PDB file of C-alpha atoms in Angstrom:
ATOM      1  CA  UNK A   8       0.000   0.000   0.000  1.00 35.00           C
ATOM      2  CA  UNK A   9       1.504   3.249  -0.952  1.00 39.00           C
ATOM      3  CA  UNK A  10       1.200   5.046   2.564  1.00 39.00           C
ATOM      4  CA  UNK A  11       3.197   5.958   5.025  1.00 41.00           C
ATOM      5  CA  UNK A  12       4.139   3.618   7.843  1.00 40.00           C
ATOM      6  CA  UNK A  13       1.961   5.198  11.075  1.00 40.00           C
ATOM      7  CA  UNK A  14       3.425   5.013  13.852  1.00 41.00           C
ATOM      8  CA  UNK A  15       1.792   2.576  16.804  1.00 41.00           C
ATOM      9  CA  UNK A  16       0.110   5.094  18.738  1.00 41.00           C
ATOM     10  CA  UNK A  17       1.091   5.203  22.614  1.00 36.00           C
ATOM     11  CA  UNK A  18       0.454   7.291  25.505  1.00 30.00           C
ATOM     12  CA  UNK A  19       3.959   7.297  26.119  1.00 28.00           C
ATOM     13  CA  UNK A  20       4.337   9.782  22.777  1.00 31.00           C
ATOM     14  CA  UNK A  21       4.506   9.574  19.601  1.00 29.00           C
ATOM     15  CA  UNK A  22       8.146   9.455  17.423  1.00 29.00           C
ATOM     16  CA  UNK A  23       8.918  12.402  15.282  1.00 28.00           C
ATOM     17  CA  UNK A  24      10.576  11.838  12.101  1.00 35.00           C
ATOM     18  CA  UNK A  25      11.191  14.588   9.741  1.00 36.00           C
ATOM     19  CA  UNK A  26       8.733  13.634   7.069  1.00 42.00           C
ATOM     20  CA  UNK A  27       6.829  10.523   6.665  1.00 44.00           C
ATOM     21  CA  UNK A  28       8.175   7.254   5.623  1.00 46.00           C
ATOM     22  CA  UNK A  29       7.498   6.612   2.163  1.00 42.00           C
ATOM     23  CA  UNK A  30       4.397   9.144   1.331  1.00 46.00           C
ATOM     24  CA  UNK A  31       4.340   8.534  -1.935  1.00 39.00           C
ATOM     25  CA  UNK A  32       7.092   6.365  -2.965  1.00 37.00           C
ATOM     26  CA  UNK A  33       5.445   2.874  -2.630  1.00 36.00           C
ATOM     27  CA  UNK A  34       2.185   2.224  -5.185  1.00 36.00           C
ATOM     28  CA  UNK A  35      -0.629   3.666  -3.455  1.00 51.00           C
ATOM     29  CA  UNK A  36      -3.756   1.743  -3.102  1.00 54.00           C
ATOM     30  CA  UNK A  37      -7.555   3.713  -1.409  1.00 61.00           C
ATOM     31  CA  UNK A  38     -10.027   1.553   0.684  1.00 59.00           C
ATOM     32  CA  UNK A  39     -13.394   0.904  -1.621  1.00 53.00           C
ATOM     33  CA  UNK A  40     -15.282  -0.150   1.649  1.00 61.00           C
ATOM     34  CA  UNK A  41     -17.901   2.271   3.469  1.00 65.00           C
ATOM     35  CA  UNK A  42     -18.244   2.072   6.707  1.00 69.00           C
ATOM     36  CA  UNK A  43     -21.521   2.328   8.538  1.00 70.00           C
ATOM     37  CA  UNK A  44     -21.982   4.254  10.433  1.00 86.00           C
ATOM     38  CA  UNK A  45     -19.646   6.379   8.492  1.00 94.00           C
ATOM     39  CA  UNK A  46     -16.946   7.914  11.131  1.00 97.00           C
ATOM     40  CA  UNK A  47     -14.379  10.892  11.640  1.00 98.00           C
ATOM     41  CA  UNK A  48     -11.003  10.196  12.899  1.00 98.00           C
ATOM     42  CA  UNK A  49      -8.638  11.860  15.676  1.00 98.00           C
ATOM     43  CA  UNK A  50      -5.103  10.164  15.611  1.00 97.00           C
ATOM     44  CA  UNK A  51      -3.169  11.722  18.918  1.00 96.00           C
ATOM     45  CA  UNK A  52      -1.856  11.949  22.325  1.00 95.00           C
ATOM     46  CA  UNK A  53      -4.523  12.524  24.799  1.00 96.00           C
ATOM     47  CA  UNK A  54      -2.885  15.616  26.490  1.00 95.00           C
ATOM     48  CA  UNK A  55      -4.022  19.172  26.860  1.00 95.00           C
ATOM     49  CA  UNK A  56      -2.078  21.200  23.442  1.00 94.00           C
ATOM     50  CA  UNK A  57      -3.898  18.662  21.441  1.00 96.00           C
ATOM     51  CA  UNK A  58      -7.576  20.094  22.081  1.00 97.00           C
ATOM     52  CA  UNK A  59      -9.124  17.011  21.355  1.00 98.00           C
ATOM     53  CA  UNK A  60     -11.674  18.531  23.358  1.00 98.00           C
ATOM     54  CA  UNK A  61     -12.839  20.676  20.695  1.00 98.00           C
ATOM     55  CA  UNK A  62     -13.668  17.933  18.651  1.00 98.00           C
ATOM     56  CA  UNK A  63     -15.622  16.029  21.172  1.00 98.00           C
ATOM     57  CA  UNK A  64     -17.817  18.719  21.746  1.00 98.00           C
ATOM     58  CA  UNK A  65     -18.604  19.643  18.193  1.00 98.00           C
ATOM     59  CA  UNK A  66     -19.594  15.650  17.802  1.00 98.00           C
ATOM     60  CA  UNK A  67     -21.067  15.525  20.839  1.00 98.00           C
ATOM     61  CA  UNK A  68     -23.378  18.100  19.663  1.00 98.00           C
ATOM     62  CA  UNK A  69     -24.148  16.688  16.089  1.00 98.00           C
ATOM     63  CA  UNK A  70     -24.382  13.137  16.934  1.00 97.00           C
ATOM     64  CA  UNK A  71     -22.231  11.832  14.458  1.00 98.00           C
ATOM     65  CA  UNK A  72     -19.546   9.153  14.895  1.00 98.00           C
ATOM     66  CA  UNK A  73     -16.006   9.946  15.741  1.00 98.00           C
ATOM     67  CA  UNK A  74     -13.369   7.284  16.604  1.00 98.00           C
ATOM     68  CA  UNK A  75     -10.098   8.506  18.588  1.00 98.00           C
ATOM     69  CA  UNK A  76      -6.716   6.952  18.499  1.00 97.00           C
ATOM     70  CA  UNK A  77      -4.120   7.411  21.192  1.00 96.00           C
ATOM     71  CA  UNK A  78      -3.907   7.289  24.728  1.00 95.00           C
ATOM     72  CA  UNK A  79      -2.561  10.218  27.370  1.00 95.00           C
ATOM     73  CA  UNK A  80      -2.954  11.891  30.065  1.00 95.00           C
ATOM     74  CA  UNK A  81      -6.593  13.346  29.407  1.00 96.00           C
ATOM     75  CA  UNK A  82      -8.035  10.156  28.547  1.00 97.00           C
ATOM     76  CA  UNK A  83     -10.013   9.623  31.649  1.00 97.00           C
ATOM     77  CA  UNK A  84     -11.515  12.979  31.447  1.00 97.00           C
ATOM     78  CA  UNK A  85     -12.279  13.139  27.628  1.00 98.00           C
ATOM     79  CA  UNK A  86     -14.415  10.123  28.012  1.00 98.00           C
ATOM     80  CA  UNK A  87     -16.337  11.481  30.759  1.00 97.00           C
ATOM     81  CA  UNK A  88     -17.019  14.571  28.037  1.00 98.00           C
ATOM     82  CA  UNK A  89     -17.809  12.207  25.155  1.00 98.00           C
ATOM     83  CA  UNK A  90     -21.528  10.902  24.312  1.00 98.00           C
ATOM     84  CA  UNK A  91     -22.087   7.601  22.887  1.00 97.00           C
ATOM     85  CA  UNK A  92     -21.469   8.778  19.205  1.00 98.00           C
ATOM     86  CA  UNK A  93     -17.463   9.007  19.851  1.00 98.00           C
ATOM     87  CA  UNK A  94     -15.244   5.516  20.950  1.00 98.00           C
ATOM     88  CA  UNK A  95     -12.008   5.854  21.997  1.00 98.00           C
ATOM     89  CA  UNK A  96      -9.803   2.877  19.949  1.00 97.00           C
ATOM     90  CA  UNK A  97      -6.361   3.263  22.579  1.00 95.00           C
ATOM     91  CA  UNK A  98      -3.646   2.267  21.182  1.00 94.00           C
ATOM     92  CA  UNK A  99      -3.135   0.601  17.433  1.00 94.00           C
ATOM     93  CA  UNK A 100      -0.646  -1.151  15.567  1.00 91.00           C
ATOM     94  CA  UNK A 101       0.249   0.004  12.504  1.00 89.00           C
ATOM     95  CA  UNK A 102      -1.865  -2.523  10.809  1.00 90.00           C
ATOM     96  CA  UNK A 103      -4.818  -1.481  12.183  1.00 93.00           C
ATOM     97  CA  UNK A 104      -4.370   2.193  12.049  1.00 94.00           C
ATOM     98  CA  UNK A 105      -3.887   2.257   8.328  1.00 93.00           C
ATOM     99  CA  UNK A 106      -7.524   0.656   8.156  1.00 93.00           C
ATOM    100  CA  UNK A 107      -8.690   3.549  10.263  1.00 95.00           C
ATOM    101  CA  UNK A 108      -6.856   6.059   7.817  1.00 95.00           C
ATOM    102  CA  UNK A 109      -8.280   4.503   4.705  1.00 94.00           C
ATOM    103  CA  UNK A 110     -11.834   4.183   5.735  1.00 95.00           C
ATOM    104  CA  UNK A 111     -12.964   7.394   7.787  1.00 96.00           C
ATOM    105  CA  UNK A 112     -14.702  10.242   6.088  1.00 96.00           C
ATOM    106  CA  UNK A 113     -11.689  12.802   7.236  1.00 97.00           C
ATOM    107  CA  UNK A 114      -9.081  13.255   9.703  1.00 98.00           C
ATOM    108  CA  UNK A 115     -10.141  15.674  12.541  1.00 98.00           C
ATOM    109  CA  UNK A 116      -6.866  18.168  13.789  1.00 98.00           C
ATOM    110  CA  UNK A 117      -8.007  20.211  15.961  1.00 98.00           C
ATOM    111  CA  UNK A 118      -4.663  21.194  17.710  1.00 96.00           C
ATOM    112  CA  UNK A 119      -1.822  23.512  16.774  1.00 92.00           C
ATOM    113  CA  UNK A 120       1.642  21.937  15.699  1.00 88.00           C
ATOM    114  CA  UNK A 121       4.937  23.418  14.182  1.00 76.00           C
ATOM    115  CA  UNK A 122       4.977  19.960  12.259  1.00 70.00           C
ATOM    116  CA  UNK A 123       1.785  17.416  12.648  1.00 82.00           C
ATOM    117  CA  UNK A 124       2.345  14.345  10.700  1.00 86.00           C
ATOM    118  CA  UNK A 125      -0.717  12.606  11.145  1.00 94.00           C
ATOM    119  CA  UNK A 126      -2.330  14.756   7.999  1.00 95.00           C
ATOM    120  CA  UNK A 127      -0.195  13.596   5.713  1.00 92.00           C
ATOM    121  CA  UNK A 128      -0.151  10.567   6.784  1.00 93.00           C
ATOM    122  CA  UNK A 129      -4.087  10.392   6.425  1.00 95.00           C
ATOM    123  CA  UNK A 130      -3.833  12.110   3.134  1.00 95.00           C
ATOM    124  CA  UNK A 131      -1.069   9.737   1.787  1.00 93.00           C
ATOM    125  CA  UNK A 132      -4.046   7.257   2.285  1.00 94.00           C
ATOM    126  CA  UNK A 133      -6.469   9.305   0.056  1.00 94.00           C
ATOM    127  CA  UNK A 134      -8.329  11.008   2.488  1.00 96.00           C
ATOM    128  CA  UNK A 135      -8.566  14.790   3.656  1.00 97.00           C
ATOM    129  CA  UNK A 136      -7.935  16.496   6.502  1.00 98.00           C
ATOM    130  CA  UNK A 137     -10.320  19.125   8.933  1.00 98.00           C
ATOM    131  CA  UNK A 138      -8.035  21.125  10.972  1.00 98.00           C
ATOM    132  CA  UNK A 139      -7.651  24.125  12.620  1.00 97.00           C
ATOM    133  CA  UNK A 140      -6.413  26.980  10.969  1.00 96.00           C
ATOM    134  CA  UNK A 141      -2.757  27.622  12.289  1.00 92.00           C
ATOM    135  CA  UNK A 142       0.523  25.913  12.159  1.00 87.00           C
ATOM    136  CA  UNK A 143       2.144  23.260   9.659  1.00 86.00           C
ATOM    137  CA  UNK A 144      -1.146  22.255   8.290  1.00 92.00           C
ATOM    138  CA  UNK A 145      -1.063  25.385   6.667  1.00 90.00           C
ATOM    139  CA  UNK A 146       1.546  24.243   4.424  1.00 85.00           C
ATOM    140  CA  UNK A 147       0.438  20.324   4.538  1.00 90.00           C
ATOM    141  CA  UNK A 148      -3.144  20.798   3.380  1.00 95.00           C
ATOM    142  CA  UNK A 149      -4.245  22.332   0.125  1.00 95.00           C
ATOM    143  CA  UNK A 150      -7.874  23.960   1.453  1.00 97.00           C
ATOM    144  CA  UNK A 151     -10.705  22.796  -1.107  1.00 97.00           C
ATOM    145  CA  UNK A 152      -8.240  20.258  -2.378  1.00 97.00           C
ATOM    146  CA  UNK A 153      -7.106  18.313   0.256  1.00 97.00           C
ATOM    147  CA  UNK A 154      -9.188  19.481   3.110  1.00 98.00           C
ATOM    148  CA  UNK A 155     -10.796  22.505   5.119  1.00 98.00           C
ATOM    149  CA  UNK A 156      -9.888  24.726   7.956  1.00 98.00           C
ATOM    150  CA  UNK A 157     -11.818  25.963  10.757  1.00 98.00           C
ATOM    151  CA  UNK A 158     -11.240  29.008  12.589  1.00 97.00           C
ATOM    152  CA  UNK A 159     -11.204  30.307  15.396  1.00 97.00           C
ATOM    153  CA  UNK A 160     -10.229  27.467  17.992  1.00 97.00           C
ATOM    154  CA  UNK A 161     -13.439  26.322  19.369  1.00 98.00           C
ATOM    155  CA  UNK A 162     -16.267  23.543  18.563  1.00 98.00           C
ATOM    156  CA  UNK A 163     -18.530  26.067  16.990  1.00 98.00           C
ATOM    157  CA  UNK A 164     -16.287  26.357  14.106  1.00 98.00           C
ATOM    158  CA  UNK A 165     -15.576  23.117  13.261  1.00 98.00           C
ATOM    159  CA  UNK A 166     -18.962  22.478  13.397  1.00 98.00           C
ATOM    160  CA  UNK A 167     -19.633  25.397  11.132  1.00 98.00           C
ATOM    161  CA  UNK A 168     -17.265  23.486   8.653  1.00 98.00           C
ATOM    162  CA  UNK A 169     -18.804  20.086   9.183  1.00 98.00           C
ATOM    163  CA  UNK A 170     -22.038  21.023   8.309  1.00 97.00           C
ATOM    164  CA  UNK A 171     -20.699  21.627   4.684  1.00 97.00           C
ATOM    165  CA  UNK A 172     -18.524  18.999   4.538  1.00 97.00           C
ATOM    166  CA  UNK A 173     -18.624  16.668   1.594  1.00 93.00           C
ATOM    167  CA  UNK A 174     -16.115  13.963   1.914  1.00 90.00           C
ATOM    168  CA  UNK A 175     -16.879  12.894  -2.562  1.00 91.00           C
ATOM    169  CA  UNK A 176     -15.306  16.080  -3.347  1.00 95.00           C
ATOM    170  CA  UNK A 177     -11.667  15.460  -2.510  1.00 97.00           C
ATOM    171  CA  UNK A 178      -9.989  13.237  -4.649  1.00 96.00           C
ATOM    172  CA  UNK A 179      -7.818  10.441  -3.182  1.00 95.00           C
ATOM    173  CA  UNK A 180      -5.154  11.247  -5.939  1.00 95.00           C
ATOM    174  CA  UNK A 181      -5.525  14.680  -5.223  1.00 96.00           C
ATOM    175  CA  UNK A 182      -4.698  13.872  -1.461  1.00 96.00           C
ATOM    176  CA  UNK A 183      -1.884  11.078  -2.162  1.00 93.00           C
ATOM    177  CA  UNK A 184      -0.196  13.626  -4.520  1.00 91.00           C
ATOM    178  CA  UNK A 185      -0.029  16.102  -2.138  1.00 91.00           C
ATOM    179  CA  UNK A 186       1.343  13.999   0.691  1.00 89.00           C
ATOM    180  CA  UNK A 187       4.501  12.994  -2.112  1.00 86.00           C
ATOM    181  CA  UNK A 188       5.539  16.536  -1.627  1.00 80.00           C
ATOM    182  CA  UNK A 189       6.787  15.846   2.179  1.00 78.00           C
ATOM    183  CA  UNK A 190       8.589  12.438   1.475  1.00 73.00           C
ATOM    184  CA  UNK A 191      11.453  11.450   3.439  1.00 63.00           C
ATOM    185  CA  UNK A 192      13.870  11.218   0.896  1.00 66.00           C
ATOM    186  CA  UNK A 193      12.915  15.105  -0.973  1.00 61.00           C
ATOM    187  CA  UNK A 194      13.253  16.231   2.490  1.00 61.00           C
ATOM    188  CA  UNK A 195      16.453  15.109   3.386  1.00 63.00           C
ATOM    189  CA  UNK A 196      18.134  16.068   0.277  1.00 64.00           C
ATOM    190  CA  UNK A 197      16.757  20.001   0.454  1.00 62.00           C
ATOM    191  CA  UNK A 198      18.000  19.952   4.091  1.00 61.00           C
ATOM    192  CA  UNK A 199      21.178  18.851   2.794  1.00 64.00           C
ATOM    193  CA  UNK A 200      21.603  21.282   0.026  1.00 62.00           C
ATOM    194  CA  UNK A 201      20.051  24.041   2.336  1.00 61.00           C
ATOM    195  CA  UNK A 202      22.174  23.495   5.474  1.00 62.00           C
ATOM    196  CA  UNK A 203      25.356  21.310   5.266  1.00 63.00           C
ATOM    197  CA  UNK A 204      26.645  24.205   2.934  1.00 63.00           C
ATOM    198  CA  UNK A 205      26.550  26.740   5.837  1.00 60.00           C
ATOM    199  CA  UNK A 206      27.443  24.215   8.390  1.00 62.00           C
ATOM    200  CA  UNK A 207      31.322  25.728   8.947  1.00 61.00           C
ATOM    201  CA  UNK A 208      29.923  29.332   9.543  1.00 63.00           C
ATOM    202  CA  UNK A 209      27.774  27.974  11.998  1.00 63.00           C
ATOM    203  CA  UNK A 210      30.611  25.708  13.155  1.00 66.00           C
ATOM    204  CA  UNK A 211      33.245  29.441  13.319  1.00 63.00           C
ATOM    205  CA  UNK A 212      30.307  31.038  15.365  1.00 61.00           C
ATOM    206  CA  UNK A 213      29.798  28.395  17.718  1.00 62.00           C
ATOM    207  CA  UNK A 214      33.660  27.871  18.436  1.00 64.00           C
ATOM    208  CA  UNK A 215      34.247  31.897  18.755  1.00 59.00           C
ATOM    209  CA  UNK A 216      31.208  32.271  20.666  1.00 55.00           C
ATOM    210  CA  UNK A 217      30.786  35.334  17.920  1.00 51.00           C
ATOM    211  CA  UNK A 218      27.872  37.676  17.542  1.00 53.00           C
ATOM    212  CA  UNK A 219      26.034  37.079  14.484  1.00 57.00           C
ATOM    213  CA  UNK A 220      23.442  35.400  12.890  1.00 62.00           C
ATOM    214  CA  UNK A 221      22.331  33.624   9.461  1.00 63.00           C
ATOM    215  CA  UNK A 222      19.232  33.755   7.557  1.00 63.00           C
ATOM    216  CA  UNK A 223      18.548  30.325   5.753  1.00 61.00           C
ATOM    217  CA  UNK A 224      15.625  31.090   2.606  1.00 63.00           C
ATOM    218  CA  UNK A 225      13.493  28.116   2.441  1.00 61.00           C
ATOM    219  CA  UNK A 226      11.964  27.826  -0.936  1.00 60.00           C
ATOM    220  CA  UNK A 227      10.250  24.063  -0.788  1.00 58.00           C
ATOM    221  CA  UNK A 228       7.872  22.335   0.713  1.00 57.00           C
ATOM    222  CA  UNK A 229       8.906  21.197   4.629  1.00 60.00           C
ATOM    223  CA  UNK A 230      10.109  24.411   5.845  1.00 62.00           C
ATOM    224  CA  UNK A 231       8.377  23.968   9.274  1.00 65.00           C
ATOM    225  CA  UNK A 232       9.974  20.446   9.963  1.00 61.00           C
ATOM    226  CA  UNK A 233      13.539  22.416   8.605  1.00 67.00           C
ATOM    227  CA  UNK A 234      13.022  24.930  11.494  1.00 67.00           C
ATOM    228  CA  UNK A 235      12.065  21.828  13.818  1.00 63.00           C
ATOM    229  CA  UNK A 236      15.321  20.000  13.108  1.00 63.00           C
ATOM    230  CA  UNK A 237      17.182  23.682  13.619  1.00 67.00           C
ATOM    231  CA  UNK A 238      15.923  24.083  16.738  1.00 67.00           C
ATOM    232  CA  UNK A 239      16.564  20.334  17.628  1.00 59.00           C
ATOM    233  CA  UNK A 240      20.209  20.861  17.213  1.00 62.00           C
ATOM    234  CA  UNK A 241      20.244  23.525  19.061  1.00 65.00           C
ATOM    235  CA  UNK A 242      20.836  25.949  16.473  1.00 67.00           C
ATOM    236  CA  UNK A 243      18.207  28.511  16.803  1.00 66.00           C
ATOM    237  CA  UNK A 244      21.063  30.866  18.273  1.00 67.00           C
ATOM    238  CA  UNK A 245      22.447  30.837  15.144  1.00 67.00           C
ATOM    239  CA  UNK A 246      20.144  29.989  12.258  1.00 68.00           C
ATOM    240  CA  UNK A 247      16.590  31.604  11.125  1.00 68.00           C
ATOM    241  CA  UNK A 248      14.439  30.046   8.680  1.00 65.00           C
ATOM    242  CA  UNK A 249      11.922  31.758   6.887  1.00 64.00           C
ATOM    243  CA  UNK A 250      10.444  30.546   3.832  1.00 64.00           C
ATOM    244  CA  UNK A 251       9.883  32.332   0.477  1.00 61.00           C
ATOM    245  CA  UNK A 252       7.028  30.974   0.039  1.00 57.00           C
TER     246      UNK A 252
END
């Protein structure tokens, strides 16, 4: 299947990787089944940043089935919020999760993240992505190609969006091409290109302890997961990305 490998899904926390395995270099394959009751899909830690409880009450509200993958600290609590309508599926192995990608009606993202793999994952299995309106899924999902955004933060919103959702008018190809953009291997060789070259004037400010600072131009696609990695090394001091974009 030509998807990327999820990750099994743990309180403990999910592992980051730079892009996702494979998006697009395997031959890609879309579930033909329907589900019924058709469902909506969180995939995440159960811990506060996440704001899973937007989503809950936005489906608690419209009835409609949500399933929730991932285990954390709020789990106890979010269940006590959640009606009948939404099950909470714990923890997954990979196996299972892909089924879960391939056969909901949309991925639900209702948090804020500098990266957030989980919609291209979910779009390198055909499907599109709901999310709020801020962070990386601002360059991960095409809006009225490969999903919608709902703003501001809050359950009102999103419901505002569901309402006029329409899961037949994104394409899977449409979605599976757009998850090829952030594949491991174009990643790694931009960062390459991008950052090895101005490695030894980051190395000469380091060892001098010199004032001084260096703007890298980002002109692709991954730009947020480039600043992640930056600030991972502990570069920030040094480096700014910004993207041309």
């Amino acid at each position: 299947a030509g998807v990327p490998a999820p990750r099994t899904r743990s309180g403990a926390g999910l592992g980051i990787r730079s892009a996702p395995d494979g998006a697009g270099s395997r031959t890609h394959s879309f579930a033909s089944t329907r589900p019924s009751p058709p469902y909506f899909l969180c995939v995440s830690r159960l811990v506060p940043y996440k704001r899973i409880d937007i989503a809950i009450e936005a489906f608690n509200k419209l009835g409609w089935t949500l399933k929730i993958v991932g285990i954390g600290s709020e789990m106890e609590k979010l269940k006590k919020m959640a009606r009948p309508n939404i099950e909470f599926l714990g923890e997954l192995t990979e196996e299972e999760l892909l089924g879960y990608y391939q056969n909901c009606q949309a991925l639900i993202f209702p948090g804020e993240e500098d990266l957030g793999l989980t919609p291209i994952e979910v779009q390198a299995c055909g499907k599109p992505v709901i999310a709020y309106k801020s962070g990386g899924v601002l360059e991960t999902v095409i809006e009225g190609v490969t999903g919608e955004f709902f703003y501001p933060q809050e359950a009102g919103a999103l419901i505002k969006v569901l309402k006029t959702f329409q899961t037949d008018k994104y394409r899977p190809d449409d979605c599976w091409e757009n998850a090829k953009r952030f594949n491991q291997e174009g990643f790694k060789k931009e960062f390459q290109i991008k950052v090895l070259p101005i490695k030894k004037h980051i190395d000469k400010l380091k060892s001098h302890k010199a004032s001084g600072h260096l703007v890298l131009v980002w002109s692709g696609s991954g730009w947020r997961w480039a600043e992640h990695i930056i600030k991972r090394l502990k570069l920030s001091k040094y480096v700014d990305i910004i993207s041309n974009k």
